[in-house]
Coordinates of C-alpha atoms in Angstrom, one line a residue:
M1 CA -28.1 137.5 -11.0
N2 CA -27.9 134.8 -8.4
N3 CA -25.3 133.0 -10.5
R4 CA -22.9 135.9 -10.4
P5 CA -20.0 135.4 -8.0
I6 CA -19.8 137.5 -4.8
I7 CA -16.6 139.5 -4.3
G8 CA -16.0 140.6 -0.7
I9 CA -14.4 144.0 -0.5
S10 CA -12.4 145.0 2.5
V11 CA -13.1 148.4 4.0
N12 CA -11.4 151.3 5.7
Y13 CA -12.3 152.1 9.3
K14 CA -12.6 155.6 10.7
D15 CA -14.5 156.9 13.7
G16 CA -16.2 153.6 14.2
T17 CA -17.4 153.5 10.6
S18 CA -16.7 150.9 7.9
R19 CA -16.4 152.7 4.5
I20 CA -15.0 152.4 1.1
A21 CA -14.6 154.5 -2.1
D22 CA -17.2 153.9 -4.8
A23 CA -14.5 153.1 -7.4
Y24 CA -13.8 149.7 -5.9
V25 CA -17.5 148.7 -5.9
N26 CA -18.0 150.0 -9.5
A27 CA -15.0 148.1 -10.8
I28 CA -16.4 144.8 -9.4
V29 CA -19.8 145.5 -10.8
Q30 CA -18.4 146.3 -14.2
A31 CA -16.4 143.1 -14.2
G32 CA -19.6 141.1 -13.7
A33 CA -19.7 140.2 -10.0
L34 CA -21.8 141.2 -7.0
P35 CA -19.9 143.3 -4.5
M36 CA -20.2 142.7 -0.8
L37 CA -18.6 145.1 1.7
L38 CA -17.0 143.3 4.6
P39 CA -17.5 145.4 7.7
V40 CA -14.7 145.7 10.2
V41 CA -15.4 143.4 13.1
N42 CA -13.1 141.9 15.7
D43 CA -15.0 138.7 16.1
E44 CA -13.0 135.9 14.4
P45 CA -15.9 133.4 13.9
T46 CA -17.9 136.3 12.2
L47 CA -14.9 137.1 9.9
A48 CA -14.5 133.4 9.0
A49 CA -18.2 133.1 8.2
M50 CA -18.1 136.3 6.0
V51 CA -15.2 134.9 4.0
R52 CA -16.9 131.5 3.7
H53 CA -19.8 133.2 1.9
I54 CA -17.8 135.1 -0.7
D55 CA -16.2 133.8 -3.9
G56 CA -13.4 136.3 -4.2
L57 CA -11.7 138.9 -2.0
L58 CA -10.6 142.4 -3.0
L59 CA -8.2 143.9 -0.5
T60 CA -8.4 147.7 -0.8
G61 CA -6.0 150.6 -0.1
G62 CA -5.7 152.6 3.0
G63 CA -3.3 153.7 5.7
D64 CA 0.0 152.3 6.8
I65 CA 0.6 148.9 8.3
D66 CA 2.1 148.3 11.7
P67 CA 5.7 147.3 11.3
N68 CA 5.5 145.0 14.3
Y69 CA 3.8 142.5 12.0
F70 CA 7.1 142.2 10.1
G71 CA 9.4 142.4 13.1
E72 CA 10.5 146.1 12.9
T73 CA 10.3 149.0 15.3
I74 CA 8.2 151.9 14.0
I75 CA 10.1 154.9 12.6
P76 CA 8.9 158.5 12.7
E77 CA 8.2 158.6 9.0
C78 CA 5.7 155.7 9.2
G79 CA 2.2 157.0 9.0
A80 CA -0.8 156.6 11.4
I81 CA -1.5 153.0 12.3
D82 CA -5.0 151.5 12.7
A83 CA -4.6 148.4 14.8
T84 CA -8.2 147.4 14.2
R85 CA -7.9 147.5 10.4
D86 CA -4.6 145.7 10.5
A87 CA -6.0 142.8 12.6
Y88 CA -9.1 142.7 10.4
D89 CA -7.2 142.5 7.1
M90 CA -4.8 139.9 8.5
Q91 CA -7.7 137.7 9.5
L92 CA -9.5 138.2 6.2
I93 CA -6.4 137.0 4.4
T94 CA -6.0 134.0 6.7
Y95 CA -9.4 132.7 6.1
A96 CA -9.4 133.4 2.4
R97 CA -6.2 131.4 2.1
R98 CA -7.6 128.5 4.1
Y99 CA -10.7 128.4 2.0
Q100 CA -8.7 128.8 -1.3
T101 CA -10.6 132.1 -2.1
P102 CA -9.1 134.1 -5.0
I103 CA -7.5 137.4 -3.8
L104 CA -6.7 140.7 -5.5
G105 CA -4.8 143.1 -3.3
I106 CA -4.5 146.9 -4.2
C107 CA -1.9 149.2 -2.8
R108 CA -2.2 148.6 1.0
G109 CA -3.9 145.3 0.0
M110 CA -0.8 144.2 -1.8
Q111 CA 1.4 145.2 1.1
I112 CA -0.6 143.4 3.8
L113 CA -0.8 140.3 1.6
N114 CA 3.0 140.3 1.5
V115 CA 3.2 140.8 5.3
Q116 CA 0.6 138.1 6.1
M117 CA 2.5 135.6 4.0
G118 CA 5.9 136.3 5.7
G119 CA 7.3 139.3 3.7
T120 CA 8.5 142.7 4.9
L121 CA 7.8 146.4 3.9
Y122 CA 9.6 149.6 3.6
Q123 CA 8.0 151.8 6.3
D124 CA 9.0 154.8 4.2
I125 CA 10.5 154.2 0.8
Y126 CA 12.4 157.5 0.7
V127 CA 14.0 157.3 4.2
Q128 CA 14.9 153.6 3.8
N129 CA 16.2 154.0 0.3
S130 CA 18.1 157.2 0.8
D131 CA 21.0 155.9 -1.3
K132 CA 18.8 155.4 -4.4
Q133 CA 17.1 157.8 -6.8
L134 CA 13.5 156.9 -6.5
L135 CA 10.6 158.1 -8.6
P136 CA 8.0 160.3 -6.9
H137 CA 5.5 157.6 -6.0
D138 CA 2.8 160.3 -5.7
Q139 CA 0.4 161.6 -8.3
G140 CA 1.3 165.2 -7.4
T141 CA -1.2 167.4 -9.1
R142 CA -2.5 164.6 -11.4
P143 CA -6.0 163.2 -10.6
R144 CA -6.3 159.5 -9.6
N145 CA -7.8 158.5 -12.9
E146 CA -4.6 159.5 -14.8
T147 CA -1.3 157.6 -15.0
S148 CA 2.1 158.9 -13.9
H149 CA 4.8 156.3 -14.6
Q150 CA 5.4 153.0 -16.4
I151 CA 6.1 149.6 -14.9
T152 CA 7.7 146.5 -16.4
I153 CA 5.8 143.3 -16.1
E154 CA 7.6 139.9 -15.7
P155 CA 7.0 137.8 -18.8
Q156 CA 6.1 134.5 -17.1
S157 CA 3.7 136.1 -14.6
K158 CA 0.0 135.8 -14.1
L159 CA -0.1 139.6 -14.5
F160 CA 1.4 139.3 -18.0
R161 CA -1.1 136.6 -19.0
T162 CA -3.9 138.8 -17.6
T163 CA -2.9 142.1 -19.2
K164 CA -1.0 140.7 -22.2
R165 CA 1.5 143.6 -21.7
N166 CA 5.2 143.8 -21.1
T167 CA 4.8 147.4 -19.8
L168 CA 1.9 149.3 -18.3
M169 CA 1.3 152.9 -17.4
V170 CA 0.0 153.2 -13.8
N171 CA -1.0 155.8 -11.2
T172 CA 0.8 155.9 -7.9
F173 CA 0.4 157.2 -4.3
H174 CA 2.2 155.4 -1.6
H175 CA 5.2 155.7 0.7
Q176 CA 5.1 152.2 2.1
A177 CA 6.1 149.4 -0.3
V178 CA 7.1 145.7 -0.5
K179 CA 10.7 145.2 0.5
D180 CA 11.4 141.4 1.0
I181 CA 8.9 139.4 -1.0
A182 CA 7.1 136.6 1.0
P183 CA 8.6 133.1 0.4
E184 CA 5.4 131.8 -1.3
L185 CA 5.1 134.9 -3.6
R186 CA 7.1 136.3 -6.5
A187 CA 7.5 139.7 -8.1
A188 CA 5.3 140.3 -11.1
A189 CA 6.2 143.9 -12.0
Y190 CA 8.8 146.6 -11.1
A191 CA 9.0 150.3 -11.4
P192 CA 12.0 151.9 -13.2
D193 CA 13.5 152.7 -9.8
G194 CA 13.5 149.0 -8.8
L195 CA 10.5 149.1 -6.4
C196 CA 8.3 146.1 -6.6
E197 CA 5.0 147.1 -8.2
A198 CA 3.2 143.7 -8.2
I199 CA 3.4 140.4 -6.5
E200 CA 1.6 137.1 -7.0
S201 CA 1.5 133.4 -6.0
P202 CA 2.8 131.0 -8.7
H203 CA 0.3 128.3 -7.5
Y204 CA -2.7 130.0 -6.0
P205 CA -5.1 132.7 -7.3
I206 CA -3.4 135.6 -5.6
I207 CA -2.3 138.9 -7.2
G208 CA -1.3 142.1 -5.5
V209 CA -0.6 145.5 -7.3
Q210 CA 0.8 148.6 -5.8
W211 CA -1.2 151.1 -7.9
H212 CA -4.9 151.8 -7.9
P213 CA -6.5 150.1 -11.0
E214 CA -10.0 150.8 -9.7
C215 CA -9.5 154.5 -10.5
L216 CA -8.6 153.6 -14.1
A217 CA -10.9 150.6 -14.8
A218 CA -13.9 152.6 -16.0
D219 CA -11.8 154.3 -18.8
T220 CA -11.8 152.3 -22.0
Q221 CA -8.3 153.5 -22.7
H222 CA -7.1 151.5 -19.6
A223 CA -8.4 148.1 -20.5
A224 CA -5.5 146.4 -18.8
H225 CA -6.6 147.7 -15.4
R226 CA -10.1 146.5 -15.9
Q227 CA -8.7 143.1 -16.8
L228 CA -7.4 142.7 -13.2
F229 CA -10.9 142.8 -11.9
E230 CA -12.1 140.5 -14.7
W231 CA -9.3 138.1 -13.7
L232 CA -10.6 138.1 -10.1
V233 CA -14.2 137.6 -11.2
R234 CA -13.2 134.7 -13.5
K235 CA -11.4 133.0 -10.7
A236 CA -14.3 133.6 -8.4
E237 CA -16.7 132.1 -10.9
V238 CA -14.7 128.9 -11.0
F239 CA -14.4 128.8 -7.2
R240 CA -18.1 129.4 -6.8
H241 CA -18.8 126.5 -9.2
A242 CA -16.3 124.2 -7.4
K243 CA -18.0 124.9 -4.0
H244 CA -21.3 124.1 -5.5
L245 CA -20.0 120.8 -6.8
H246 CA -18.5 119.9 -3.4
R247 CA -21.7 120.7 -1.7
S248 CA -23.8 118.7 -4.2
C249 CA -22.0 115.3 -3.8
T250 CA -20.0 113.2 -1.4
T251 CA -16.4 114.3 -1.7
L252 CA -13.6 112.0 -0.4
D253 CA -9.9 111.5 -0.2
S254 CA -9.1 107.8 -0.4
H255 CA -5.8 107.8 1.4
C256 CA -4.2 109.8 4.2
D257 CA -1.6 108.8 6.8
T258 CA -2.4 111.3 9.5
P259 CA -2.0 108.8 12.4
M260 CA 1.7 108.5 11.3
V261 CA 2.3 112.2 12.3
Y262 CA 0.3 112.0 15.5
T263 CA 2.1 113.3 18.6
A264 CA 0.9 113.3 22.2
G265 CA -1.8 115.8 22.8
M266 CA -2.7 116.2 19.1
N267 CA -6.4 116.6 18.4
F268 CA -7.7 115.8 14.9
G269 CA -10.6 118.1 15.7
Q270 CA -8.4 121.1 15.8
R271 CA -6.4 122.8 13.1
N272 CA -2.9 121.3 13.4
D273 CA 0.0 123.0 11.6
S274 CA 1.9 119.8 11.8
A275 CA -0.7 117.7 9.9
Q276 CA -2.0 118.0 6.4
V277 CA -5.4 116.5 7.4
D278 CA -7.6 117.2 10.3
F279 CA -11.4 117.7 10.6
V280 CA -11.1 121.5 10.4
K281 CA -9.1 121.4 7.1
M282 CA -11.6 118.9 5.8
D283 CA -14.4 121.3 6.6
E284 CA -12.5 124.3 5.1
G285 CA -12.0 122.3 1.9
L286 CA -15.6 120.9 1.8
I287 CA -14.3 117.3 2.0
D288 CA -16.8 114.9 3.5
T289 CA -14.9 111.6 3.9
I290 CA -11.3 110.6 4.6
F291 CA -9.9 107.1 4.4
M292 CA -7.5 107.2 7.3
A293 CA -4.7 104.6 7.2
A294 CA -3.0 102.7 9.9
Y295 CA 0.4 102.6 8.2
I296 CA 2.5 99.6 9.0
P297 CA 6.2 99.9 7.8
Q298 CA 7.5 96.7 6.3
K299 CA 10.1 94.9 8.4
E300 CA 11.5 91.4 8.6
L301 CA 9.2 88.4 8.3
T302 CA 10.2 87.0 11.7
E303 CA 7.6 86.0 14.2
Q304 CA 8.6 88.9 16.5
D305 CA 8.5 91.6 13.9
T306 CA 5.2 90.3 12.4
A307 CA 3.6 90.3 15.9
A308 CA 4.8 93.8 16.4
A309 CA 3.2 94.9 13.1
T310 CA -0.1 93.4 14.1
T311 CA 0.0 95.2 17.5
L312 CA 0.9 98.5 15.8
A313 CA -2.1 98.1 13.5
F314 CA -4.6 97.5 16.4
D315 CA -3.1 100.4 18.4
T316 CA -3.3 102.8 15.4
L317 CA -6.9 101.8 14.6
R318 CA -7.8 102.4 18.3
L319 CA -6.1 105.8 18.0
I320 CA -8.3 106.7 15.0
H321 CA -11.5 105.6 16.9
R322 CA -10.4 107.6 19.9
Q323 CA -9.8 110.8 17.9
V324 CA -13.2 110.5 16.3
A325 CA -14.9 109.8 19.7
D326 CA -13.2 112.8 21.1
N327 CA -14.7 114.9 18.3
A328 CA -18.1 113.3 18.1
D329 CA -19.6 116.7 17.2
K330 CA -17.4 117.0 14.1
A331 CA -16.8 113.4 12.9
M332 CA -18.0 109.8 12.9
V333 CA -16.5 106.5 11.9
A334 CA -18.2 105.2 8.8
T335 CA -18.0 101.6 7.8
D336 CA -20.3 101.5 4.8
T337 CA -21.7 103.9 2.2
R338 CA -24.9 104.4 4.2
A339 CA -22.9 105.6 7.1
I340 CA -20.9 107.9 4.9
A341 CA -24.2 109.4 3.6
A342 CA -25.5 109.7 7.2
A343 CA -22.4 111.6 8.3
R344 CA -22.8 114.0 5.5
A345 CA -26.4 114.5 6.3
Q346 CA -25.3 115.5 9.9
A347 CA -22.6 117.8 8.5
K348 CA -19.9 115.6 10.1
R349 CA -16.7 114.3 8.6
A350 CA -16.8 110.6 7.8
V351 CA -13.7 108.6 8.8
V352 CA -13.1 105.2 7.2
P353 CA -10.3 103.3 8.9
V354 CA -8.0 101.4 6.6
I355 CA -4.7 99.5 6.8
E356 CA -1.7 100.2 4.7
N357 CA 0.3 97.0 4.4
G358 CA -1.2 93.5 4.8
Y359 CA 1.9 92.7 6.8
A360 CA -0.3 93.6 9.8
I361 CA -2.3 90.4 9.2
G362 CA 0.7 88.3 10.2
T363 CA 0.0 84.6 9.7
D364 CA -3.4 84.6 11.4
I365 CA -6.2 85.0 8.8
D366 CA -8.6 85.7 11.7
N367 CA -6.9 89.1 12.1
I368 CA -8.8 90.2 9.0
Q369 CA -12.1 89.7 10.9
R370 CA -10.7 91.6 13.9
F371 CA -9.7 94.5 11.6
Y372 CA -13.1 94.4 10.0
D373 CA -14.7 94.7 13.4
L374 CA -12.7 97.8 14.1
G375 CA -14.1 99.4 10.9
V376 CA -11.3 98.6 8.4
R377 CA -12.8 98.8 4.9
Y378 CA -9.7 98.4 2.7
I379 CA -6.3 96.8 3.2
T380 CA -3.3 97.7 1.0
L381 CA -1.9 94.3 0.5
C382 CA 1.7 95.4 0.8
H383 CA 4.0 98.4 1.1
N384 CA 7.6 98.8 0.2
G385 CA 9.0 95.3 0.3
D386 CA 7.5 91.8 -0.1
N387 CA 5.5 90.3 2.7
L388 CA 3.8 87.0 3.3
I389 CA 0.8 88.0 1.1
C390 CA 2.4 89.2 -2.1
D391 CA 5.3 91.0 -3.8
S392 CA 5.7 94.7 -3.8
A393 CA 6.4 97.2 -6.6
S394 CA 9.4 98.5 -4.6
R395 CA 12.3 96.7 -2.9
S396 CA 11.0 93.4 -4.1
T397 CA 12.9 90.1 -4.2
N398 CA 10.0 88.3 -5.9
R399 CA 9.8 85.9 -3.0
N400 CA 6.2 85.0 -3.7
N401 CA 6.2 85.3 -7.5
G402 CA 3.2 87.6 -7.2
L403 CA 0.3 86.6 -4.9
S404 CA 1.3 83.8 -2.5
A405 CA -1.0 80.9 -1.5
F406 CA -1.6 82.7 1.8
G407 CA -2.3 85.8 -0.2
Q408 CA -5.1 83.9 -2.1
Q409 CA -6.7 83.1 1.3
V410 CA -6.4 86.8 2.3
V411 CA -8.1 87.9 -0.9
A412 CA -10.9 85.4 -0.4
E413 CA -11.5 86.4 3.2
M414 CA -11.5 90.1 2.3
N415 CA -14.0 89.4 -0.5
R416 CA -16.2 87.4 2.0
L417 CA -16.2 90.2 4.6
G418 CA -16.6 93.1 2.2
I419 CA -13.2 94.7 2.6
M420 CA -11.8 96.4 -0.5
I421 CA -8.5 95.1 -1.9
D422 CA -6.0 97.9 -2.4
L423 CA -3.2 97.3 -4.9
S424 CA -1.3 100.5 -4.5
H425 CA 2.3 99.4 -3.8
A426 CA 1.7 96.0 -5.3
G427 CA 4.1 94.6 -8.0
E428 CA 2.8 93.9 -11.5
K429 CA 2.6 90.1 -11.0
T430 CA 0.7 90.6 -7.8
F431 CA -1.7 93.0 -9.6
W432 CA -2.5 90.4 -12.3
D433 CA -2.9 87.6 -9.8
V434 CA -5.3 89.6 -7.7
I435 CA -7.3 90.7 -10.8
E436 CA -7.8 87.1 -11.6
T437 CA -8.5 85.9 -8.1
S438 CA -10.7 88.5 -6.6
T439 CA -14.5 88.3 -7.0
A440 CA -14.9 92.0 -6.2
P441 CA -13.6 95.2 -7.9
I442 CA -10.1 96.3 -7.0
I443 CA -8.9 99.8 -5.9
C444 CA -5.6 101.5 -6.1
S445 CA -6.1 104.0 -3.3
H446 CA -3.1 106.2 -4.2
S447 CA -1.5 105.5 -7.5
S448 CA -1.0 107.3 -10.8
A449 CA -0.3 106.7 -14.5
R450 CA 3.0 105.2 -15.5
A451 CA 2.7 106.5 -19.0
L452 CA 3.1 110.0 -17.6
C453 CA 5.6 109.1 -14.8
D454 CA 7.6 106.0 -15.2
H455 CA 7.6 104.8 -11.5
P456 CA 7.0 101.2 -10.5
R457 CA 4.3 102.4 -8.0
N458 CA 2.2 103.6 -11.0
L459 CA -0.1 101.7 -13.2
T460 CA 0.6 100.9 -16.9
D461 CA -2.1 101.6 -19.4
E462 CA -2.7 97.8 -19.6
Q463 CA -3.2 97.6 -15.9
L464 CA -5.6 100.6 -16.0
V465 CA -7.8 99.0 -18.6
A466 CA -7.9 95.7 -16.6
L467 CA -8.7 97.6 -13.4
A468 CA -11.6 99.3 -15.2
Q469 CA -12.9 96.1 -16.7
K470 CA -12.9 94.6 -13.2
G471 CA -15.0 97.6 -12.1
G472 CA -12.2 99.1 -10.1
V473 CA -10.8 102.6 -9.7
C474 CA -7.3 104.2 -9.6
Q475 CA -7.2 107.1 -7.2
V476 CA -4.5 109.6 -8.4
C477 CA -1.8 110.1 -5.8
L478 CA -0.7 113.7 -5.0
Y479 CA 2.9 112.6 -4.3
D480 CA 5.5 114.6 -6.3
G481 CA 7.6 111.6 -7.2
F482 CA 4.6 109.6 -8.6
L483 CA 3.5 112.5 -10.8
T484 CA 6.7 113.6 -12.4
R485 CA 10.4 112.7 -12.6
N486 CA 11.3 116.4 -12.3
E487 CA 11.5 116.6 -8.5
G488 CA 9.6 119.4 -6.8
T489 CA 7.7 120.5 -9.9
A490 CA 4.4 118.5 -9.6
D491 CA 1.4 120.8 -9.3
V492 CA -2.4 120.7 -9.7
Q493 CA -2.0 120.8 -13.4
T494 CA 0.3 117.7 -13.3
A495 CA -2.2 115.8 -11.2
V496 CA -5.1 116.6 -13.5
N497 CA -3.0 115.5 -16.4
H498 CA -2.8 112.0 -14.7
I499 CA -6.6 112.1 -14.1
E500 CA -7.2 112.9 -17.7
H501 CA -4.9 110.2 -18.9
I502 CA -6.7 107.6 -16.9
I503 CA -10.0 108.8 -18.2
K504 CA -8.7 108.6 -21.8
V505 CA -7.3 105.0 -21.3
A506 CA -9.8 103.5 -18.9
G507 CA -12.9 105.7 -18.8
I508 CA -14.4 108.2 -16.4
H509 CA -15.6 105.5 -14.0
A510 CA -12.0 104.4 -13.2
V511 CA -10.5 107.4 -11.6
G512 CA -10.5 109.4 -8.3
I513 CA -8.2 111.2 -5.9
G514 CA -6.1 109.7 -3.0
S515 CA -3.8 112.4 -1.7
D516 CA -1.3 110.4 0.5
F517 CA -1.3 113.5 2.7
D518 CA 0.8 113.1 5.9
G519 CA 2.6 110.2 4.2
G520 CA 4.6 112.3 1.7
G521 CA 1.8 113.6 -0.4
G522 CA 1.3 117.3 -1.3
I523 CA 2.1 119.2 -4.4
N524 CA 2.3 122.8 -5.5
G525 CA -1.1 124.2 -5.2
C526 CA -2.5 121.3 -3.2
C527 CA -0.7 120.8 0.1
A528 CA -3.4 119.8 2.5
G529 CA -7.0 118.6 2.9
N530 CA -8.4 122.1 2.6
E531 CA -6.7 122.5 -0.8
L532 CA -8.2 119.5 -2.6
I533 CA -10.8 121.9 -4.0
N534 CA -8.0 123.3 -6.2
I535 CA -8.1 120.0 -8.2
T536 CA -11.8 120.6 -8.7
K537 CA -11.1 124.1 -10.0
E538 CA -8.7 122.8 -12.5
L539 CA -11.1 120.1 -13.7
I540 CA -13.8 122.9 -14.2
R541 CA -11.3 125.1 -16.0
R542 CA -10.5 122.3 -18.4
G543 CA -14.2 121.8 -19.2
H544 CA -15.1 118.6 -17.5
T545 CA -18.8 118.2 -16.8
D546 CA -20.3 118.4 -13.4
D547 CA -21.4 114.8 -13.5
D548 CA -17.9 113.6 -14.4
I549 CA -16.3 115.7 -11.7
R550 CA -18.7 114.3 -9.1
L551 CA -17.5 110.8 -10.1
I552 CA -13.9 111.8 -9.7
L553 CA -14.5 113.5 -6.3
G554 CA -15.9 110.4 -4.8
G555 CA -18.7 108.7 -6.8
N556 CA -16.4 106.1 -8.4
L557 CA -14.8 104.9 -5.2
L558 CA -18.2 104.9 -3.4
R559 CA -19.6 102.7 -6.1
V560 CA -16.7 100.2 -5.6
M561 CA -17.3 100.3 -1.9
A562 CA -21.0 99.6 -2.3
Q563 CA -20.3 96.7 -4.7
T564 CA -17.8 95.3 -2.2
E565 CA -20.3 95.5 0.6
R566 CA -22.8 93.5 -1.5
A567 CA -20.2 90.9 -2.7

């Protein structure tokens, strides 16, 4: 019983009472989950906590939605508005989306989903479609457990895959309806009169239907309606499993560039719409540790430009420390695996400072010690363009023929201090030179598999094998252009394809995740720190074991970090 997922059910609100029809509860129980009624409260932290404890959300039917939410003035035909219910539903959806909770919306639930995500409604379908011949979207004398008209289901939709039907008979009783579909959603079904009868997200577990399947689900003749609740429960089971995994191990993202998007007044301890990573999103996504980069763009190798790069690195590292200090109740700087574990034990986010581009070292090898003293625990040897250390995978003139003599000193000093060497962005000759030179394992903090996406930033199968033999790890990058050559199409499935390819070629101990968030990273279905759990869901769906997923989520990189500390 305790392993069954918990489905939170939104409720109606009348005369100070939270209430809901039994049919919703029964449909969830029959689908194999535990129902939990979510009472109407106007306290946001309480609502957030309620959503945190559920594994799926069922948005139920009810009264009309205030048109002010979608920028319209109310018309006389709009029904009674309950401002308390509207605000409650909107907040439930907000937190469910932040936590990546699966959502099924029914009737009003579909409509408010659309509004919350930026769409609009017909306040009254008959008044606002007076030029069209609409169906009577009302059961009339028919009871709720009978159907009244047929809908057509879009063939590529989740709804089609769930019901395995092109058409479906449904019941109907509504006078508000979806008008403009929210940008992140798509139509999944239409009535014969052209009204949208279902919406869904292409990349997230969200479906909304205009009819009332809970009234039909108990009837064996209406299996397709029961399958909607079974869909929600299946998604909730995977989500519950994913949350368990994240809470049972140290989860990390090995590369973000959030200081690069910093603006005056920004606080990493608050939820920032302009950043993909902050401590709030990490908490929402159950991510323990972030490797936060001081990114240094490659410029000329003049004394002036090199000195400016070094200054920028120190300034950015101090910014990272200041942001953590300003949020000491939420985060702490971690400079070794013991500190990462200590942060997790205190329910704080661990921040590991790193440098992206060894150009910041300049010509003074002692800068590596200074960076180490500021907590830096990996340095990406180069970025786009050659520097004094090595040649890059991009914009290279092969000035060093791989790793330079100075670069060999850099590698030796990083090995001595216990700073991981990061070869993301490094050219192939540089890669092989460092593999031969370093006494410690190597990481590629945000790279992917070249066999699946032929980009010079990615690693060949031969490189992946060598990296693994050295004890290193390739952290799959969630950057569209490094996952597929079809621009804009990379998604969670694409990223997991790369993870699985690396496992096949180099073994389970050679792979992890480095998002590159705030540095261009972000793919369909995984756009910010709170969404990394969607990668975990896909790994579960494909049958990977819990132990293997824990290695991918952080175990592998932490092993390399620990070995580097001991080296």
